[in-house]
Short mmCIF file of N, CA and C and ligand atoms in Angstrom, two decimals:
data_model
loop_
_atom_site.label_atom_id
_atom_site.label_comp_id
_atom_site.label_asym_id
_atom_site.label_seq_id
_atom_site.Cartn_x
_atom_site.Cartn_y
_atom_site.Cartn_z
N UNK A 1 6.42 14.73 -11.08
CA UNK A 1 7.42 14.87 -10.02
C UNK A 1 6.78 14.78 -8.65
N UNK A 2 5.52 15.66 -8.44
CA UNK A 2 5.06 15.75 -7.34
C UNK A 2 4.19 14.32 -6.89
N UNK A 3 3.64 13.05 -8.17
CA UNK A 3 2.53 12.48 -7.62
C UNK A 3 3.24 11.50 -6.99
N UNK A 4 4.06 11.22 -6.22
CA UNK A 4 3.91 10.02 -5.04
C UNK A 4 4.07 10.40 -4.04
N UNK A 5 3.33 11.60 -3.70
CA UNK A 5 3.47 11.90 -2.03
C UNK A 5 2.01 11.71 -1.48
N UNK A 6 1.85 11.71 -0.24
CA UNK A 6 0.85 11.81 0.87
C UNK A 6 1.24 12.42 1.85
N UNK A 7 -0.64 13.12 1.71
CA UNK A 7 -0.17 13.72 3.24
C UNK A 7 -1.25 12.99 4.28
N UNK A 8 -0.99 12.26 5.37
CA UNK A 8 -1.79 11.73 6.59
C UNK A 8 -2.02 12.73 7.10
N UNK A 9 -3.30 13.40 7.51
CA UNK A 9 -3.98 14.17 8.44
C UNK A 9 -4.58 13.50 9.70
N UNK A 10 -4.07 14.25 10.59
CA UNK A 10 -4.24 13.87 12.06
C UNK A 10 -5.04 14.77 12.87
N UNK A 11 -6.00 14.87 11.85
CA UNK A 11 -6.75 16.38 12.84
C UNK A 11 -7.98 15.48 13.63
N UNK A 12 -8.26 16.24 14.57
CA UNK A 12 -10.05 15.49 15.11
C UNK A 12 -10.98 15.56 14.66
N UNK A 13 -11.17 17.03 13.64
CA UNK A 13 -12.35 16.96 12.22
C UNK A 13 -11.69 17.31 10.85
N UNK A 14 -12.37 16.42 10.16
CA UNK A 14 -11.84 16.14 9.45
C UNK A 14 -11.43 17.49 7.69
N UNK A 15 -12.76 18.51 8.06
CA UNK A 15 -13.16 19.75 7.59
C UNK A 15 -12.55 20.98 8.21
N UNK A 16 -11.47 20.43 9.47
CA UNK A 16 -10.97 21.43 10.10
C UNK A 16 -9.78 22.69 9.33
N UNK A 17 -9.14 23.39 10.21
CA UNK A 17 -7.95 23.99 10.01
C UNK A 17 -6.77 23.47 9.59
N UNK A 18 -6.78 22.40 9.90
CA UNK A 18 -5.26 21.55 9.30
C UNK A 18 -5.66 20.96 7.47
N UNK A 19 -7.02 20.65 7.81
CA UNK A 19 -7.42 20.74 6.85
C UNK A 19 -7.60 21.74 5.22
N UNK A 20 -7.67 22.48 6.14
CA UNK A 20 -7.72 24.18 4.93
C UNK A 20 -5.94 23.97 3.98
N UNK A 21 -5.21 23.68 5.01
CA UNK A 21 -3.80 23.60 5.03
C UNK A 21 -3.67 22.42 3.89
N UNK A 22 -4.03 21.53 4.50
CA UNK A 22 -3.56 20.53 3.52
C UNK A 22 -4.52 20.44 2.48
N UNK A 23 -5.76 20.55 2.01
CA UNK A 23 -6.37 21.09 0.96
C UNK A 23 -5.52 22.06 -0.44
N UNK A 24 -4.78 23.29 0.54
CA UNK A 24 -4.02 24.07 -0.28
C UNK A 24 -2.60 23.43 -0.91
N UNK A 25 -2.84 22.47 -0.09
CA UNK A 25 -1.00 21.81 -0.51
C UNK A 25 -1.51 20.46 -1.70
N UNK A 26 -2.75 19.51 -1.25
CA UNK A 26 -2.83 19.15 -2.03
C UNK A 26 -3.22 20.01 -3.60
N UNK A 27 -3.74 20.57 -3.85
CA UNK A 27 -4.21 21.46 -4.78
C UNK A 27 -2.93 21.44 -5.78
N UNK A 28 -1.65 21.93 -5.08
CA UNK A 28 -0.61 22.57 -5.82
C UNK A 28 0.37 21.40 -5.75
N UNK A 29 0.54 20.01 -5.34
CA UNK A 29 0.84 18.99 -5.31
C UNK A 29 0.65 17.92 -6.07
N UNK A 30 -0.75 17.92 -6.04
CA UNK A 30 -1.08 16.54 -6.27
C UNK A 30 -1.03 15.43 -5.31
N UNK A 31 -0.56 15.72 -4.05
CA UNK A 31 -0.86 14.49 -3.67
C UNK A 31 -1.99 13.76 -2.79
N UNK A 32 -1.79 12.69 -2.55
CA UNK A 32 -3.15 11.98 -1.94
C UNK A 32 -3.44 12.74 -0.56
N UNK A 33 -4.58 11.89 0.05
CA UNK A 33 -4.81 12.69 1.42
C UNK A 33 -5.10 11.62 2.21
N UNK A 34 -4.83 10.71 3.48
CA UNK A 34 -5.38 9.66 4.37
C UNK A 34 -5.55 10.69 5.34
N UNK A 35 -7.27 10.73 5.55
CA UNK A 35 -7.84 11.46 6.73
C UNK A 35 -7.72 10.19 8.38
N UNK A 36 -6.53 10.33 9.17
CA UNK A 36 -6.97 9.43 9.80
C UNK A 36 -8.30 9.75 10.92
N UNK A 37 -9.30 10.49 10.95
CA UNK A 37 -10.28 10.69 11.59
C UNK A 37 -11.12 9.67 11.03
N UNK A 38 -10.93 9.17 9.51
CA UNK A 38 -11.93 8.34 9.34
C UNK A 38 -11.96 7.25 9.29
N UNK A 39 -10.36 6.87 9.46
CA UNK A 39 -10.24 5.53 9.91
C UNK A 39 -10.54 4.54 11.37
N UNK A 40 -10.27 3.65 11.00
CA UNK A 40 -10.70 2.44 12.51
C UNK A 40 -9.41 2.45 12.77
N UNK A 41 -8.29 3.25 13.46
CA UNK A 41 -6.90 2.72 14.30
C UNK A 41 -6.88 2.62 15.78
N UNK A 42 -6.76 1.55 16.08
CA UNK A 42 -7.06 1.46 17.93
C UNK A 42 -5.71 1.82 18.26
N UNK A 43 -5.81 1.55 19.64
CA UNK A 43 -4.05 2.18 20.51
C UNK A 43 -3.34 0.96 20.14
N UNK A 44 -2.22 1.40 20.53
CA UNK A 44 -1.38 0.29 20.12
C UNK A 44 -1.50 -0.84 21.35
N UNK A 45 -1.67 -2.73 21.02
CA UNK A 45 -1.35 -3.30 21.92
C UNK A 45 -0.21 -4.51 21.93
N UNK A 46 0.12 -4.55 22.85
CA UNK A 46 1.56 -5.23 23.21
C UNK A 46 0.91 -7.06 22.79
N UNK A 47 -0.41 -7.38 22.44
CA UNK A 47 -0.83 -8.05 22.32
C UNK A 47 -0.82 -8.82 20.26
N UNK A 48 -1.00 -7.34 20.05
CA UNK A 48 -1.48 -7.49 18.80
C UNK A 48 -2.72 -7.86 18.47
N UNK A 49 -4.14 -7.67 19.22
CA UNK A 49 -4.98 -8.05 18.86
C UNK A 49 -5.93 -7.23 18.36
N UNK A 50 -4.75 -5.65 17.42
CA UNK A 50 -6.02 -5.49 16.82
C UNK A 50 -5.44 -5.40 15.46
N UNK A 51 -4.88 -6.45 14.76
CA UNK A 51 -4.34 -6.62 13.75
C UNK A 51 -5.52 -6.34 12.46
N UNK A 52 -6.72 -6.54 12.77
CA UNK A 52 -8.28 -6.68 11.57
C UNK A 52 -8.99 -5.19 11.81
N UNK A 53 -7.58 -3.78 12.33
CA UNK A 53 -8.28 -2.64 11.93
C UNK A 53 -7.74 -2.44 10.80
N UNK A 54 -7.68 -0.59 10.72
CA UNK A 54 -7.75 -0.30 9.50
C UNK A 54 -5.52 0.20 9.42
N UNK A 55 -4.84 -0.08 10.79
CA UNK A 55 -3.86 0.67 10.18
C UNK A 55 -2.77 -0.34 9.10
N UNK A 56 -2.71 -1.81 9.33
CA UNK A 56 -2.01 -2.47 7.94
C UNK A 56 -2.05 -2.43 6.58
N UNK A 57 -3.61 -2.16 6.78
CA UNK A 57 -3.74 -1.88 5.25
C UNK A 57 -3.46 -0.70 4.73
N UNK A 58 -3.39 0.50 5.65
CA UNK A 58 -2.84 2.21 5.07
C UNK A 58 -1.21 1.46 5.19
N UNK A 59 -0.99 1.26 6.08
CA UNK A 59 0.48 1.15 6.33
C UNK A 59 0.61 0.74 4.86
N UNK A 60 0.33 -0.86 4.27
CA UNK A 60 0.79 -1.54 3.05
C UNK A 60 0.81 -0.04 1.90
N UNK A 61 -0.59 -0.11 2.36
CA UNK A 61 -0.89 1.30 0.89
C UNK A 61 0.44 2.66 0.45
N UNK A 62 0.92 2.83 2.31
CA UNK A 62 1.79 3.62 1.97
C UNK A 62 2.80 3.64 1.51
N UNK A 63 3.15 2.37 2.27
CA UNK A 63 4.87 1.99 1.61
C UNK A 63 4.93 1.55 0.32
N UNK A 64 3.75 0.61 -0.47
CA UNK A 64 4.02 0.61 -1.64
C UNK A 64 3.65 1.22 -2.40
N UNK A 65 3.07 2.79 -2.39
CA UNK A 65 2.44 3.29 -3.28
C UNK A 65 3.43 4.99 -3.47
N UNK A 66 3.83 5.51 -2.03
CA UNK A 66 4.19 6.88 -2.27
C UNK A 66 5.94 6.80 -1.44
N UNK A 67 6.54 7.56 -2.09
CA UNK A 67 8.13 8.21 -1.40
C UNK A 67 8.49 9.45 -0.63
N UNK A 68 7.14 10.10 -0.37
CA UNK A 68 7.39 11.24 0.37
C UNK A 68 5.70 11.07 0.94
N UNK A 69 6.05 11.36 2.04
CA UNK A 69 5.01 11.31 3.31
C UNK A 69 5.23 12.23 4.11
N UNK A 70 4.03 13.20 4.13
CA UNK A 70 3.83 14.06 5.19
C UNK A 70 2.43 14.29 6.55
N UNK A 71 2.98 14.46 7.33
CA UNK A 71 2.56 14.06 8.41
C UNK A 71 1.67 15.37 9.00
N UNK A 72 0.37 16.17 8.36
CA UNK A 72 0.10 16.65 9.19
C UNK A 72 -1.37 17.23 10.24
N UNK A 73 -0.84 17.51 11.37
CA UNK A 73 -1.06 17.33 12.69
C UNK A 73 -1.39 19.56 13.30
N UNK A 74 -2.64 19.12 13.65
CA UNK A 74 -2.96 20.52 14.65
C UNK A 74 -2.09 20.03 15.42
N UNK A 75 -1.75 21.50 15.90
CA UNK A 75 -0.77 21.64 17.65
C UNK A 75 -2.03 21.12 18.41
N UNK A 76 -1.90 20.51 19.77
CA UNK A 76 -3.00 20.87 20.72
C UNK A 76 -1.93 20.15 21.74
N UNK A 77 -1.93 21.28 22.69
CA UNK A 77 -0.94 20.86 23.99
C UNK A 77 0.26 21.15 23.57
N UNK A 78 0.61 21.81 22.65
CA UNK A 78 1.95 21.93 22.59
C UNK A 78 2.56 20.96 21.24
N UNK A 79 1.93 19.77 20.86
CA UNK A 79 2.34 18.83 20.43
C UNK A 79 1.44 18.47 19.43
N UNK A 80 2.29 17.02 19.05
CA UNK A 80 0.91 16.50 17.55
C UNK A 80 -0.14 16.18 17.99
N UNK A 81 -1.12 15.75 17.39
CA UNK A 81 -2.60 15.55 18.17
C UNK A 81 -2.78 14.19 18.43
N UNK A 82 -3.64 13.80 19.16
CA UNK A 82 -3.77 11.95 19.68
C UNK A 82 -3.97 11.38 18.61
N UNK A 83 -4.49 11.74 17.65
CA UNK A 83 -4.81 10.79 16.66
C UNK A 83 -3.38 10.54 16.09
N UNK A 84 -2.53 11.72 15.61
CA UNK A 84 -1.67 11.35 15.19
C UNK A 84 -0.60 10.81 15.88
N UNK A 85 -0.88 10.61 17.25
CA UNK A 85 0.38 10.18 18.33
C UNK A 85 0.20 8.71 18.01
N UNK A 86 -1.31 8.60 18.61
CA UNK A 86 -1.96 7.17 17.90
C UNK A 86 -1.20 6.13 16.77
N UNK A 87 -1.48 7.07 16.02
CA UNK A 87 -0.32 6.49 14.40
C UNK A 87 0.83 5.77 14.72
N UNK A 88 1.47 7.00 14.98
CA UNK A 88 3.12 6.35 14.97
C UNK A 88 3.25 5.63 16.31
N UNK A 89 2.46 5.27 17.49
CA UNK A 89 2.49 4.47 18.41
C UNK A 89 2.10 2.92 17.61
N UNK A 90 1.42 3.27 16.49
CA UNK A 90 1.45 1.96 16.23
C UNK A 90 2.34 1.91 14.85
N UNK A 91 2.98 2.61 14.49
CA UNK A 91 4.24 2.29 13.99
C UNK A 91 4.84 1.34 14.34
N UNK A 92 5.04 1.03 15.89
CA UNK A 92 5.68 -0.31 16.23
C UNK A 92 5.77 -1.14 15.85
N UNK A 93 4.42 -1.70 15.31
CA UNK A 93 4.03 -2.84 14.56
C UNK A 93 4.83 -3.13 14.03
N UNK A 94 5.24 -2.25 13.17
CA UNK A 94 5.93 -2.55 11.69
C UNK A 94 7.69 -3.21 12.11
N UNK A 95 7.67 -2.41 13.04
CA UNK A 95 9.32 -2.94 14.06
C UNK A 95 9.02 -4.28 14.70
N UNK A 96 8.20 -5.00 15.03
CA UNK A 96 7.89 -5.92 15.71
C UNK A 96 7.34 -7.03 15.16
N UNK A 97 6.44 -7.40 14.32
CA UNK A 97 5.43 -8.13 13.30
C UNK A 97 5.35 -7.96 12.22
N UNK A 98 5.31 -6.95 11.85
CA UNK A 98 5.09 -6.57 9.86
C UNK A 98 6.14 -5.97 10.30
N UNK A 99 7.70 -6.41 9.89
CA UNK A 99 9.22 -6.23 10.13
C UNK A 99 8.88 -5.57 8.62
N UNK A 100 8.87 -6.32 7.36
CA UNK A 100 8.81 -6.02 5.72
C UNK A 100 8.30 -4.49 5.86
N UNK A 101 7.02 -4.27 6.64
CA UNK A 101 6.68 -2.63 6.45
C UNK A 101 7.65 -1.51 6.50
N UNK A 102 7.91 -1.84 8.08
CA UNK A 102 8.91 -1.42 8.45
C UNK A 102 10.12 -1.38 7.80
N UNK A 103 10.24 -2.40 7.10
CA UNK A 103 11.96 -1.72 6.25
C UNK A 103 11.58 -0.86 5.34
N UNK A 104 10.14 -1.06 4.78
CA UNK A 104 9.89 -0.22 3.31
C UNK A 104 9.66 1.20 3.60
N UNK A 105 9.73 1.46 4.85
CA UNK A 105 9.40 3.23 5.31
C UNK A 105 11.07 3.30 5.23
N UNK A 106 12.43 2.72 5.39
CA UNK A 106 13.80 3.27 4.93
C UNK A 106 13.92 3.57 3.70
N UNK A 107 14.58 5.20 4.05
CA UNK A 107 15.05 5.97 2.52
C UNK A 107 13.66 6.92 2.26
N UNK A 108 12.49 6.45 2.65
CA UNK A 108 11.29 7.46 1.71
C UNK A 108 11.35 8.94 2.93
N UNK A 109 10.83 9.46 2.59
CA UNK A 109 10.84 11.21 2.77
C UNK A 109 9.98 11.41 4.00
N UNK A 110 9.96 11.93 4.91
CA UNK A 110 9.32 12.30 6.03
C UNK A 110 8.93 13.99 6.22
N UNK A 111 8.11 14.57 5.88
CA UNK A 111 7.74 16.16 6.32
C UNK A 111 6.78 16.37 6.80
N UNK A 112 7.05 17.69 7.92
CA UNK A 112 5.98 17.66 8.82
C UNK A 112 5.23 19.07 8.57
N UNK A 113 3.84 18.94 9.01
CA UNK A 113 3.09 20.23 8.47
C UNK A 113 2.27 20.35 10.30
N UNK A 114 2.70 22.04 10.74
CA UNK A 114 1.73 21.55 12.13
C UNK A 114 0.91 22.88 11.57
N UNK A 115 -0.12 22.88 12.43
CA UNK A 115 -1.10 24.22 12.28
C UNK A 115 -2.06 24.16 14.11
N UNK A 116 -1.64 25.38 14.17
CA UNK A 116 -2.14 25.90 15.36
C UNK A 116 -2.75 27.47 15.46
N UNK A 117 -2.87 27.62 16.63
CA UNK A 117 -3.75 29.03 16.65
C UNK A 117 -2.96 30.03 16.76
N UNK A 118 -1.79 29.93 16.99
CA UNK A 118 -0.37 31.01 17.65
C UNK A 118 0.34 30.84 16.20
N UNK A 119 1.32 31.86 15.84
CA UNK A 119 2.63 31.66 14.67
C UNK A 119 3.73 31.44 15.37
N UNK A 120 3.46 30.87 16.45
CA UNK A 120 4.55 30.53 17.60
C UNK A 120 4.44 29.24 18.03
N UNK A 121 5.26 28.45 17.19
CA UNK A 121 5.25 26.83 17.47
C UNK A 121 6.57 26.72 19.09
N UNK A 122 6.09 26.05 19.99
CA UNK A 122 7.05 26.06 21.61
C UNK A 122 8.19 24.83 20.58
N UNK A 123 9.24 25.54 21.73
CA UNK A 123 10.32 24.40 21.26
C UNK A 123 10.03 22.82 21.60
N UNK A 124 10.54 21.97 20.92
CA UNK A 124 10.27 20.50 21.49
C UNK A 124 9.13 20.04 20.87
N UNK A 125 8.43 20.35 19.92
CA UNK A 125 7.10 20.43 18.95
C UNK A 125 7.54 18.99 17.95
N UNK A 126 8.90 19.61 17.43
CA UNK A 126 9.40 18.65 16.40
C UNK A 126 10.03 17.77 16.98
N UNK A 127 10.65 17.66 17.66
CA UNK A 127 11.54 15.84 18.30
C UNK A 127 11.00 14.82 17.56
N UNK A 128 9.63 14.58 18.40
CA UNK A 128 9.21 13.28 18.02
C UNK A 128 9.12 12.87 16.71
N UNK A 129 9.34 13.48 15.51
CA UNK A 129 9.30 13.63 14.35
C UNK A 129 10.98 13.44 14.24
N UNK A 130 11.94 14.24 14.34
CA UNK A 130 13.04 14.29 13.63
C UNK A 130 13.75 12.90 14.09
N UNK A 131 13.40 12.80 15.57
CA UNK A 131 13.98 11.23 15.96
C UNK A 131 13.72 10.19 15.38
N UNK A 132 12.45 10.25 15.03
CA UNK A 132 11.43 8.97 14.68
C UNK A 132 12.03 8.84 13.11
N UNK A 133 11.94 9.81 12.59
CA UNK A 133 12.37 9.80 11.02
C UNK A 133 13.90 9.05 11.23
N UNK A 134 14.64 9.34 11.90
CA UNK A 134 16.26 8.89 11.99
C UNK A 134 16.08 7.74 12.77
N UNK A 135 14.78 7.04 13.25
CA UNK A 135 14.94 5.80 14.01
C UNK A 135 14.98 5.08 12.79
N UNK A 136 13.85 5.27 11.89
CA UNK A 136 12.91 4.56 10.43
C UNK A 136 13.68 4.49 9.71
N UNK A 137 14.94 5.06 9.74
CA UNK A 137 15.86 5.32 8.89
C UNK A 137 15.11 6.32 7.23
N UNK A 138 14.25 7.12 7.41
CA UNK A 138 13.61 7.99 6.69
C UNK A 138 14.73 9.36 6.58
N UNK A 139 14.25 10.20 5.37
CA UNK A 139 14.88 11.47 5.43
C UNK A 139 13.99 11.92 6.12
N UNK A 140 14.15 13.21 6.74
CA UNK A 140 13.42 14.48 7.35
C UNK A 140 13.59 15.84 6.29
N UNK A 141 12.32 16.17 6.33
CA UNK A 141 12.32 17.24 5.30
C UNK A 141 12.06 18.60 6.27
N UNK A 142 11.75 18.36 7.45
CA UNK A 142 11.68 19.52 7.96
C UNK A 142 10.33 19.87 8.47
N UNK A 143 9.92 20.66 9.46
CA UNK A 143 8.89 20.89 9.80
C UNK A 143 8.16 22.48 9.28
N UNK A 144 7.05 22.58 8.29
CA UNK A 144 6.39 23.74 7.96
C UNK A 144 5.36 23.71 9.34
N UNK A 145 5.28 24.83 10.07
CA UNK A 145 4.81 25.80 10.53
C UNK A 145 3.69 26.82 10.50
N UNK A 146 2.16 26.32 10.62
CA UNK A 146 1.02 27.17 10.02
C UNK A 146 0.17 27.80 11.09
N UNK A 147 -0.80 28.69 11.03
CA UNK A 147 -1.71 29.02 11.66
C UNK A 147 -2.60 29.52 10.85
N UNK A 148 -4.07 29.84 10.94
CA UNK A 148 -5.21 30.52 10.31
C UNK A 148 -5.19 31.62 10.94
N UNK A 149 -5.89 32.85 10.33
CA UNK A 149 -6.06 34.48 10.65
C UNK A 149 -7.36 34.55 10.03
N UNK A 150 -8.29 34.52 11.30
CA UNK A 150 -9.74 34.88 10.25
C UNK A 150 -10.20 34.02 9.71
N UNK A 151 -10.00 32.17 10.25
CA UNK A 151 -10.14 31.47 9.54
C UNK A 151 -9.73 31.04 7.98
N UNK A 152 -8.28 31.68 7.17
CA UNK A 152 -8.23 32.08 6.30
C UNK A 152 -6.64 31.95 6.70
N UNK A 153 -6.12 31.67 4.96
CA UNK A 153 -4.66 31.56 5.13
C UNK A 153 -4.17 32.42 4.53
N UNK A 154 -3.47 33.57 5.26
CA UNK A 154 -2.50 34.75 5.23
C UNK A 154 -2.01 34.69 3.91
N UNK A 155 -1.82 35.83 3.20
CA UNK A 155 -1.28 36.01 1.97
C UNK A 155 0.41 35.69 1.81
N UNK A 156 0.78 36.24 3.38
CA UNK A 156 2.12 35.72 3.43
C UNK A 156 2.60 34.36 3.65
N UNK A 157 1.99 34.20 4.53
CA UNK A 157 1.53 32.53 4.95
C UNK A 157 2.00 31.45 3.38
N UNK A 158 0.58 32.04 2.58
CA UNK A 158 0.49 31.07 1.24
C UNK A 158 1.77 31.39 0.78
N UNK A 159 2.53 32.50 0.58
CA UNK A 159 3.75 32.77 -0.14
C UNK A 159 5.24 31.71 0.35
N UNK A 160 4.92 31.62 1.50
CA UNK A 160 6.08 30.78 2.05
C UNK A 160 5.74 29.28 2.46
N UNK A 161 4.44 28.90 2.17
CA UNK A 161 3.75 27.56 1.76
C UNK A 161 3.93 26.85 0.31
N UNK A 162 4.06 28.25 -0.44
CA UNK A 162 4.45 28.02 -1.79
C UNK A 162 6.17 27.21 -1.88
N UNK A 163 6.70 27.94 -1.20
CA UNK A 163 8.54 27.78 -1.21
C UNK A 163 8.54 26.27 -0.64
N UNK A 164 7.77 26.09 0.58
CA UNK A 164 8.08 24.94 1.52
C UNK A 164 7.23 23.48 0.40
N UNK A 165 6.34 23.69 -1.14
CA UNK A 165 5.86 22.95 -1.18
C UNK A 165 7.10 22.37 -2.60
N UNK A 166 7.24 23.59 -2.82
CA UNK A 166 8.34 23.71 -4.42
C UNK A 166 9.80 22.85 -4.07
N UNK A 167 9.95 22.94 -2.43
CA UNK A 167 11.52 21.80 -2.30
C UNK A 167 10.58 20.46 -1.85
N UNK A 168 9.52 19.93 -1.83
CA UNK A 168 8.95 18.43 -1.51
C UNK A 168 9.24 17.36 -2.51
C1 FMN B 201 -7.22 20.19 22.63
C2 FMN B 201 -6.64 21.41 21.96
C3 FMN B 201 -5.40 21.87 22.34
C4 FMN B 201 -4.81 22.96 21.68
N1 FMN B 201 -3.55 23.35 22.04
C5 FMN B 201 -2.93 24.32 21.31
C6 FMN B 201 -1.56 24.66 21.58
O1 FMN B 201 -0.93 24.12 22.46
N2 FMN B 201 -0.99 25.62 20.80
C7 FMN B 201 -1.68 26.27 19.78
O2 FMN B 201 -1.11 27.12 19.09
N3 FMN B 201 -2.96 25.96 19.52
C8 FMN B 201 -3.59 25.00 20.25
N4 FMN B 201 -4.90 24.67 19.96
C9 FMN B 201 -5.57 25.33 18.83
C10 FMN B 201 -5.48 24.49 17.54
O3 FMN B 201 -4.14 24.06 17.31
C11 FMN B 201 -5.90 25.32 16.34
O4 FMN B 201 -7.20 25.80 16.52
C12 FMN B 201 -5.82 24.48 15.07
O5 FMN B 201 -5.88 25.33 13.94
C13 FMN B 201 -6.96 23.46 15.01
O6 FMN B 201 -6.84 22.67 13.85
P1 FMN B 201 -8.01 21.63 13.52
O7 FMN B 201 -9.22 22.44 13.11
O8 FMN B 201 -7.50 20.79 12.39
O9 FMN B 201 -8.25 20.84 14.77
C14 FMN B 201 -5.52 23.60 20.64
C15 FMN B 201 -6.79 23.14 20.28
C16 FMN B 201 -7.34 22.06 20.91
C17 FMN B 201 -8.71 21.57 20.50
#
């Protein structure tokens, strides 16, 4: 049930806190992991000339391989992190040139995982996510909500990580 999901990590290391997070989710999941720290994705250009990195080929990988995709991203600034802004800036692509990608992200599953230092995510965190999912014509599954205590994930924490992983 659980194996065609991914989760894209958008952290800046790759061993980090978002990491701990999605470690625990893959565990009880099964699903894959694309670290984009270790990929080659440049900014997006209006040019297209950096078609010979690494994001067509995750893109292909994703759309034909998994139906639920989760997206997650440390807070920093309030928001998702550059790497992962990075990403879906070049999402475009797929609207513009690789049109085929782009249709194959309609209908598959969109959820978001953030992790920050506060249990207090600021309003306006999720937009860019719930819009983007309803641009892609994707479902939205909702945004889970994390932080570390002690470097270490809260007993309560894991309990309601458990619930948020059991409806994916
Ligand atoms: C550049 C930067 C900005 C940050 N901004 C926020 C923030 O706005 N809100 C917050 O709760 N934590 C913020 N933090 C803390 C991180 O979200 C937190 O330490 C997170 O667990 C780091 O995950 P990582 O190890 O995967 O990078 C920021 C950290 C960095 C490096």
């Amino acid at each position: 049930m659980h194996k065609h999901g991914v989760i894209i990590q958008g952290s800046s290391r790759s061993q980090g806190n978002t990491n701990k997070i999605v470690t625990f989710i893959t565990k009880k999941t099964g699903f894959d992991i694309i670290d984009l720290k270790s990929k080659n994705i440049s900014n997006f250009d209006y040019d297209f000339k950096n078609q010979d990195d690494d994001f067509i080929p995750i893109m292909n990988e994703i759309v034909n391989k998994y139906d639920t995709i989760i997206f997650a991203t440390p807070v920093y600034w309030y928001s998702m992190s550059g790497i992962m802004k990075n990403f879906f800036d070049r999402i475009a692509d797929c609207l513009k040139i690789e049109k085929e990608l782009g249709r194959k992200l309609r209908g598959k599953a969109m959820g978001v995982i953030s992790c920050g230092s506060d249990s207090e995510l600021k309003k306006g965190f999720e937009m860019p996510f719930v819009e983007s999912a309803n641009y892609l014509g994707m479902c939205y599954l909702g945004n889970f909500h994390t932080w570390l205590e002690n470097e270490t994930i809260s007993e309560s924490l894991q309990k309601e990580l458990n619930l948020f992983i059991e409806k994916l």
